[in-house]
Structure formats: structure tokens, C-alpha cells
Amino acid sequence: MKYTIKKDPHEDERVQKIIEISGQNIFSCYQCGRCSSGCPMAEFMDVLPNQVFMFLQEGDVDTLLNAKTPWICAACFTCTVRCPVGLDLAAVMEAIRELQLRKNYDYVDPYKVDEREELPPIAMVSNFRKFTP
Amino acid sequence: MGKKVMFYPGCTLKGVAKNLEDSTVESARVLGYDFIELPGWTCCGAVYGLAQDSVKFTIANVRNLIKAQNYGKEIGDNRLIAVCSMCYNNLRRAHIDVMKNKDKLKTLDLFMDEEANYEGNINVLHYLQFLKNDVGFDNIKKMVKKPLKGLKVAPYYGCLLLRPEEISIDDREDPHILEDLLQLLGAEVVDYPLKNECCGSYHTVDKKEIVGERTYKLVSVAKDMGADVIATSCPLCFFNLDKRQEIAKKKHSEFEHMPIVYFTQLMAIAFGLTSQDVLHFDKHYISPEEVLKKWL
Ligand code: SF4
Ligand code: SF4
Ligand code: SF4
Ligand code: SF4
């Protein structure tokens, strides 16, 4: 994965929006990697949890908006409770999803879900809440 | 009649997780408590909203808390028990959230102008906490008629009983409340290093292959540690670990199935409640009947 400083994140509207939605100071991440080492979904991600902060600090929101990672995170809060500086990465992942969902984007189309009869309500309610506007 | 306590079942328990609901309510009855379904409860929404600038995921929960506040005054008890991990997590988080952020509470109170304001005194408890702190483990031990001697159980907490920290029912990295309960029911608890690792959660809807892989790992490790069953308290963990074994098996031919149970079913069995009206084994993809037949 290549890193290039795209834009001063303090002047990037979308970075500021992510900070506002998540309530997290993304600049306090110092890349220790603890979030990624304990993440149960990391093996399925294209951008690792710690790299999310790296891209944000470099003002590269496009990479994050095009990444699978925010949609692979399961909001299990393992990183949240283990981050040594107390960052809530699960909330940052949600903020990145929200940037897209708030434009009326459906990541999952409820009408196209197969085996709807066999899925418990808890699965569908939680999925649609995370993946539809 | 036992002592009345408010119970929040959640939508999944009313259907596919009847085995969780009935084993919870009936085991509580044995212990002298009448779990009364919270009048007029609505679905909690399953996942708590993490966006700080929005209260849309908090409304339903606070509405439920207000209903508990009203009914709690009638029966003179402010405890609200949930057993589904997600319901517990949601209700507890909402309570903490609006108590910490009074402006959110004000917005919600203004929005819900027909209801009373939320006064903030509802004590949301998970059934395990209630069993340990309110009933007392000693009193539970007294009711055990059929100790589950020889049954090897892997205790599975998943995420939402332990995280985030503010709602954790026990030490978030090394919990033992479930182990302690299972032990006093007579079961042998196996060391289960993945007990607080996520199962893949709601990805089961659109990325079930990933959940199949998680299930493969979680069940295989439990098997390696010598477990006969995995015990959980969450209907989503249950569905994933149970039903997604089908995918795990397709992908990994050496994979061996293992039944998944709710800890409440094990408690019911230990109390001698072995009727299918309580246990509902027809709700399981992998039937636990064979493994449990010694006690049924
Ligand atoms: S654990 Fe916290 S500080 Fe460490 S890399 Fe992750 S977010 Fe940054
Ligand atoms: S909350 Fe998301 S990023 Fe954090 S550990 Fe869980 S799956 Fe990984
Ligand atoms: S957690 Fe799920 S099952 Fe429980 S009430 Fe909420 S949505 Fe329904
Ligand atoms: S283990 Fe799975 S279903 Fe259970 S709480 Fe975690 S993510 Fe949710």
C-alpha cells in the first residue's frame, strides 16, 4: 500500500466530517498497530485498521471511500477497548460508512438478500442498520 | 407467585430464539422470579449507533427505558433484565449515553412529547449479572437437580457482553462469570481462548462466507480444547455458530460439527426442566440432543 500526503487533513472537509461524526481525534493515533493485531476481520480487509488512521492523517479520504474495510469491520469493539490512546476505531469506521450512507447509498439491498426466511430478525435488523441509510 | 421483575425479550426471542426465551423465563421461575415482559416494548435496533451527531439509534432504546420506568413504578422494581447480548448492549449503552450527554436526552425528551421524560434510574442488567449479584450463585446451586457432570462446555461471550468497556459484565479480556455459573451447574468448563472473539455478526446476511470461516475457527478450536458444546447468550452468535457450520463443512471437509446451546438451556436442564416446551431443540441446526441425552 502506497502512502502519499494528499492534502492537509486539517483543511479537508471530509476528514473534518469524519472527525465530527466519530467524535475521535484521528491525529492522536501513533501507529502502534495494536488495533490491527487483534482485529478478527483483518484477514478479510484490504486496508488494515491502523492504516485507516494513516490515510486520514494524510488527507487521503478517497482511498478509504473506495476500500472494502469499513464494510468488513464487524463493530466488535476489540480495537476500541485495546487502543492505548483510547481511540474508538469502530466509530471511525462508522463515520466513513456514514459519509456514503448519508448520500442515500445502499451497501446492501434488502430486497436482494437471499434466504431471508431463514435469517433471524437480529441478523437483518443489525445488517440493514449498518449498511443502509 | 415469584417476585416480579421486568424482562425485555427482544424480537428474536419471540420467534427463532424461543429456546432462549423459554429457558430464561422458566429457569428464573425456578429461582423464585416472575419475569414479566415489559409492556409495550419495541425492538431495540440491535446495533448501537456510533455517530456522535445523531440520536436516531437511541430513540427506540430510550422509549423502552421510559416504558420500564413507568411499569417499574407499578411493581416497585427498577431492574430491566435482558438476555440477548445485543439487546442488553443496546439498552445499557443508551442509558449510559443519555446520562452522560444530557443534551441528547433533552432532544429525545422533546421529540417524544407524549411520553414522560426519562429520569435515568432504570438498571439494565444482563441475566448473567442478575443471576450472580441478585439471585446469588449459592442459591442457584441449591436448585440443581441434575448436575451436568461430565459435560464439557466451551463458554462463549462474543463481543457485546464485554465491549465497549462501559457495559462489560465482567473483565473484558478475561471474563469468568459464565464459567462460574456453568461450573456450579456441574459442567466441566474447558479453557476457550476465543471466548471473546467476534463471530462475524451481521455479515451473516451479505457475507456469509466470512462468517463461515469465523465459525470454522471458533468451533474447531473449541473441539481442540475438548468441548462437547459451546454455550452462548446471543441469538446472532447462536445462529452464526450453529447454522454457518454448514458452510464451514462445505469448505473444510475435515471439519466436525458441534452443537451450540444457550447457557440458559443448560441451566434449565440442570434444574430438571427437560421438556421440549422449554428447550425447543427444533430451533437448532445441529441438534444437541445426542450430546445432552444423559441429562434429558
Ligand atoms: S491501536 Fe490506537 S494508536 Fe495503535 S494504531 Fe490502532 S488506533 Fe492507532
Ligand atoms: S471493531 Fe472493526 S476494526 Fe475494530 S477490531 Fe472489530 S472488526 Fe476490527
Ligand atoms: S437485539 Fe435484536 S433481537 Fe434483540 S430486540 Fe434488538 S433487534 Fe431485536
Ligand atoms: S460474537 Fe458475533 S453476534 Fe455475538 S456479539 Fe459478537 S459479533 Fe455479535
mmCIF file of N, CA and C in Angstrom, chain A residues 45-95:
data_model
loop_
_atom_site.group_PDB
_atom_site.id
_atom_site.type_symbol
_atom_site.label_atom_id
_atom_site.label_comp_id
_atom_site.label_asym_id
_atom_site.label_seq_id
_atom_site.Cartn_x
_atom_site.Cartn_y
_atom_site.Cartn_z
ATOM 1 N N MET A 45 -9.716 -7.800 5.152
ATOM 2 C CA MET A 45 -9.707 -6.366 4.810
ATOM 3 C C MET A 45 -8.659 -6.020 3.758
ATOM 4 N N ASP A 46 -8.896 -4.966 3.009
ATOM 5 C CA ASP A 46 -7.876 -4.506 2.062
ATOM 6 C C ASP A 46 -7.033 -3.369 2.642
ATOM 7 N N VAL A 47 -7.579 -2.637 3.603
ATOM 8 C CA VAL A 47 -6.820 -1.617 4.322
ATOM 9 C C VAL A 47 -6.878 -2.022 5.798
ATOM 10 N N LEU A 48 -5.736 -2.156 6.441
ATOM 11 C CA LEU A 48 -5.741 -2.586 7.838
ATOM 12 C C LEU A 48 -6.250 -1.479 8.752
ATOM 13 N N PRO A 49 -6.796 -1.861 9.913
ATOM 14 C CA PRO A 49 -7.325 -0.845 10.826
ATOM 15 C C PRO A 49 -6.355 0.303 11.111
ATOM 16 N N ASN A 50 -5.105 0.016 11.419
ATOM 17 C CA ASN A 50 -4.175 1.124 11.713
ATOM 18 C C ASN A 50 -3.945 2.005 10.482
ATOM 19 N N GLN A 51 -4.036 1.386 9.299
ATOM 20 C CA GLN A 51 -3.827 2.162 8.069
ATOM 21 C C GLN A 51 -4.967 3.146 7.829
ATOM 22 N N VAL A 52 -6.124 2.857 8.396
ATOM 23 C CA VAL A 52 -7.242 3.794 8.264
ATOM 24 C C VAL A 52 -6.825 5.146 8.826
ATOM 25 N N PHE A 53 -6.169 5.105 9.984
ATOM 26 C CA PHE A 53 -5.720 6.365 10.589
ATOM 27 C C PHE A 53 -4.604 7.003 9.782
ATOM 28 N N MET A 54 -3.754 6.150 9.222
ATOM 29 C CA MET A 54 -2.661 6.673 8.420
ATOM 30 C C MET A 54 -3.211 7.456 7.223
ATOM 31 N N PHE A 55 -4.169 6.865 6.537
ATOM 32 C CA PHE A 55 -4.752 7.562 5.389
ATOM 33 C C PHE A 55 -5.452 8.847 5.809
ATOM 34 N N LEU A 56 -6.146 8.794 6.935
ATOM 35 C CA LEU A 56 -6.834 10.003 7.400
ATOM 36 C C LEU A 56 -5.828 11.103 7.713
ATOM 37 N N GLN A 57 -4.738 10.724 8.368
ATOM 38 C CA GLN A 57 -3.726 11.715 8.735
ATOM 39 C C GLN A 57 -3.044 12.289 7.498
ATOM 40 N N GLU A 58 -3.111 11.542 6.430
ATOM 41 C CA GLU A 58 -2.507 12.037 5.195
ATOM 42 C C GLU A 58 -3.526 12.690 4.276
ATOM 43 N N GLY A 59 -4.720 12.825 4.757
ATOM 44 C CA GLY A 59 -5.757 13.503 3.982
ATOM 45 C C GLY A 59 -6.267 12.705 2.797
ATOM 46 N N ASP A 60 -6.009 11.393 2.804
ATOM 47 C CA ASP A 60 -6.397 10.570 1.655
ATOM 48 C C ASP A 60 -7.733 9.855 1.907
ATOM 49 N N VAL A 61 -8.805 10.599 1.812
ATOM 50 C CA VAL A 61 -10.122 10.034 2.091
ATOM 51 C C VAL A 61 -10.600 9.144 0.942
ATOM 52 N N ASP A 62 -10.167 9.475 -0.281
ATOM 53 C CA ASP A 62 -10.615 8.684 -1.437
ATOM 54 C C ASP A 62 -10.272 7.207 -1.286
ATOM 55 N N THR A 63 -9.056 6.925 -0.836
ATOM 56 C CA THR A 63 -8.656 5.531 -0.646
ATOM 57 C C THR A 63 -9.620 4.839 0.324
ATOM 58 N N LEU A 64 -10.001 5.534 1.371
ATOM 59 C CA LEU A 64 -10.894 4.924 2.359
ATOM 60 C C LEU A 64 -12.308 4.740 1.818
ATOM 61 N N LEU A 65 -12.756 5.702 1.017
ATOM 62 C CA LEU A 65 -14.102 5.582 0.454
ATOM 63 C C LEU A 65 -14.169 4.454 -0.580
ATOM 64 N N ASN A 66 -13.028 4.130 -1.170
ATOM 65 C CA ASN A 66 -13.019 3.050 -2.145
ATOM 66 C C ASN A 66 -12.635 1.695 -1.540
ATOM 67 N N ALA A 67 -12.277 1.711 -0.276
ATOM 68 C CA ALA A 67 -11.817 0.465 0.363
ATOM 69 C C ALA A 67 -12.993 -0.400 0.814
ATOM 70 N N LYS A 68 -12.730 -1.694 0.923
ATOM 71 C CA LYS A 68 -13.746 -2.612 1.454
ATOM 72 C C LYS A 68 -13.807 -2.520 2.978
ATOM 73 N N THR A 69 -12.658 -2.190 3.569
ATOM 74 C CA THR A 69 -12.505 -2.282 5.022
ATOM 75 C C THR A 69 -13.669 -1.765 5.885
ATOM 76 N N PRO A 70 -14.156 -0.543 5.647
ATOM 77 C CA PRO A 70 -15.233 -0.070 6.530
ATOM 78 C C PRO A 70 -16.483 -0.962 6.475
ATOM 79 N N TRP A 71 -16.629 -1.689 5.373
ATOM 80 C CA TRP A 71 -17.801 -2.555 5.210
ATOM 81 C C TRP A 71 -17.520 -3.987 5.675
ATOM 82 N N ILE A 72 -16.282 -4.239 6.060
ATOM 83 C CA ILE A 72 -15.885 -5.559 6.567
ATOM 84 C C ILE A 72 -15.814 -5.529 8.091
ATOM 85 N N CYS A 73 -15.527 -4.363 8.629
ATOM 86 C CA CYS A 73 -15.496 -4.210 10.089
ATOM 87 C C CYS A 73 -16.826 -4.691 10.651
ATOM 88 N N ALA A 74 -16.775 -5.441 11.753
ATOM 89 C CA ALA A 74 -17.989 -6.009 12.329
ATOM 90 C C ALA A 74 -18.442 -5.257 13.581
ATOM 91 N N ALA A 75 -17.826 -4.105 13.841
ATOM 92 C CA ALA A 75 -18.153 -3.328 15.038
ATOM 93 C C ALA A 75 -18.106 -4.203 16.292
ATOM 94 N N CYS A 76 -17.006 -4.949 16.414
ATOM 95 C CA CYS A 76 -16.865 -5.847 17.568
ATOM 96 C C CYS A 76 -16.204 -5.145 18.747
ATOM 97 N N PHE A 77 -15.658 -3.964 18.526
ATOM 98 C CA PHE A 77 -15.056 -3.110 19.565
ATOM 99 C C PHE A 77 -13.793 -3.660 20.205
ATOM 100 N N THR A 78 -13.164 -4.650 19.564
ATOM 101 C CA THR A 78 -11.910 -5.168 20.119
ATOM 102 C C THR A 78 -10.834 -4.087 20.067
ATOM 103 N N CYS A 79 -10.749 -3.419 18.906
ATOM 104 C CA CYS A 79 -9.751 -2.350 18.775
ATOM 105 C C CYS A 79 -10.081 -1.206 19.727
ATOM 106 N N THR A 80 -11.368 -0.886 19.829
ATOM 107 C CA THR A 80 -11.808 0.222 20.671
ATOM 108 C C THR A 80 -11.327 0.064 22.112
ATOM 109 N N VAL A 81 -11.463 -1.148 22.646
ATOM 110 C CA VAL A 81 -11.077 -1.323 24.052
ATOM 111 C C VAL A 81 -9.571 -1.484 24.232
ATOM 112 N N ARG A 82 -8.858 -1.786 23.145
ATOM 113 C CA ARG A 82 -7.420 -2.043 23.305
ATOM 114 C C ARG A 82 -6.513 -0.896 22.893
ATOM 115 N N CYS A 83 -7.031 0.087 22.201
ATOM 116 C CA CYS A 83 -6.181 1.186 21.719
ATOM 117 C C CYS A 83 -5.552 1.923 22.906
ATOM 118 N N PRO A 84 -4.230 2.020 22.921
ATOM 119 C CA PRO A 84 -3.570 2.634 24.080
ATOM 120 C C PRO A 84 -3.870 4.121 24.242
ATOM 121 N N VAL A 85 -4.307 4.787 23.165
ATOM 122 C CA VAL A 85 -4.645 6.203 23.348
ATOM 123 C C VAL A 85 -6.157 6.407 23.407
ATOM 124 N N GLY A 86 -6.900 5.321 23.463
ATOM 125 C CA GLY A 86 -8.334 5.420 23.671
ATOM 126 C C GLY A 86 -9.135 5.828 22.449
ATOM 127 N N LEU A 87 -8.608 5.558 21.261
ATOM 128 C CA LEU A 87 -9.374 5.886 20.057
ATOM 129 C C LEU A 87 -10.459 4.835 19.812
ATOM 130 N N ASP A 88 -11.625 5.304 19.417
ATOM 131 C CA ASP A 88 -12.719 4.385 19.094
ATOM 132 C C ASP A 88 -12.735 4.193 17.573
ATOM 133 N N LEU A 89 -11.990 3.198 17.136
ATOM 134 C CA LEU A 89 -11.881 2.956 15.698
ATOM 135 C C LEU A 89 -13.213 2.483 15.114
ATOM 136 N N ALA A 90 -13.976 1.734 15.893
ATOM 137 C CA ALA A 90 -15.282 1.284 15.397
ATOM 138 C C ALA A 90 -16.134 2.490 15.003
ATOM 139 N N ALA A 91 -16.038 3.563 15.773
ATOM 140 C CA ALA A 91 -16.809 4.774 15.462
ATOM 141 C C ALA A 91 -16.274 5.464 14.208
ATOM 142 N N VAL A 92 -14.959 5.395 13.999
ATOM 143 C CA VAL A 92 -14.375 5.988 12.788
ATOM 144 C C VAL A 92 -14.826 5.198 11.556
ATOM 145 N N MET A 93 -14.839 3.868 11.674
ATOM 146 C CA MET A 93 -15.328 3.036 10.567
ATOM 147 C C MET A 93 -16.773 3.423 10.242
ATOM 148 N N GLU A 94 -17.546 3.638 11.293
ATOM 149 C CA GLU A 94 -18.948 4.013 11.085
ATOM 150 C C GLU A 94 -19.045 5.375 10.391
ATOM 151 N N ALA A 95 -18.181 6.289 10.790
ATOM 152 C CA ALA A 95 -18.208 7.623 10.172
ATOM 153 C C ALA A 95 -17.895 7.533 8.676
#
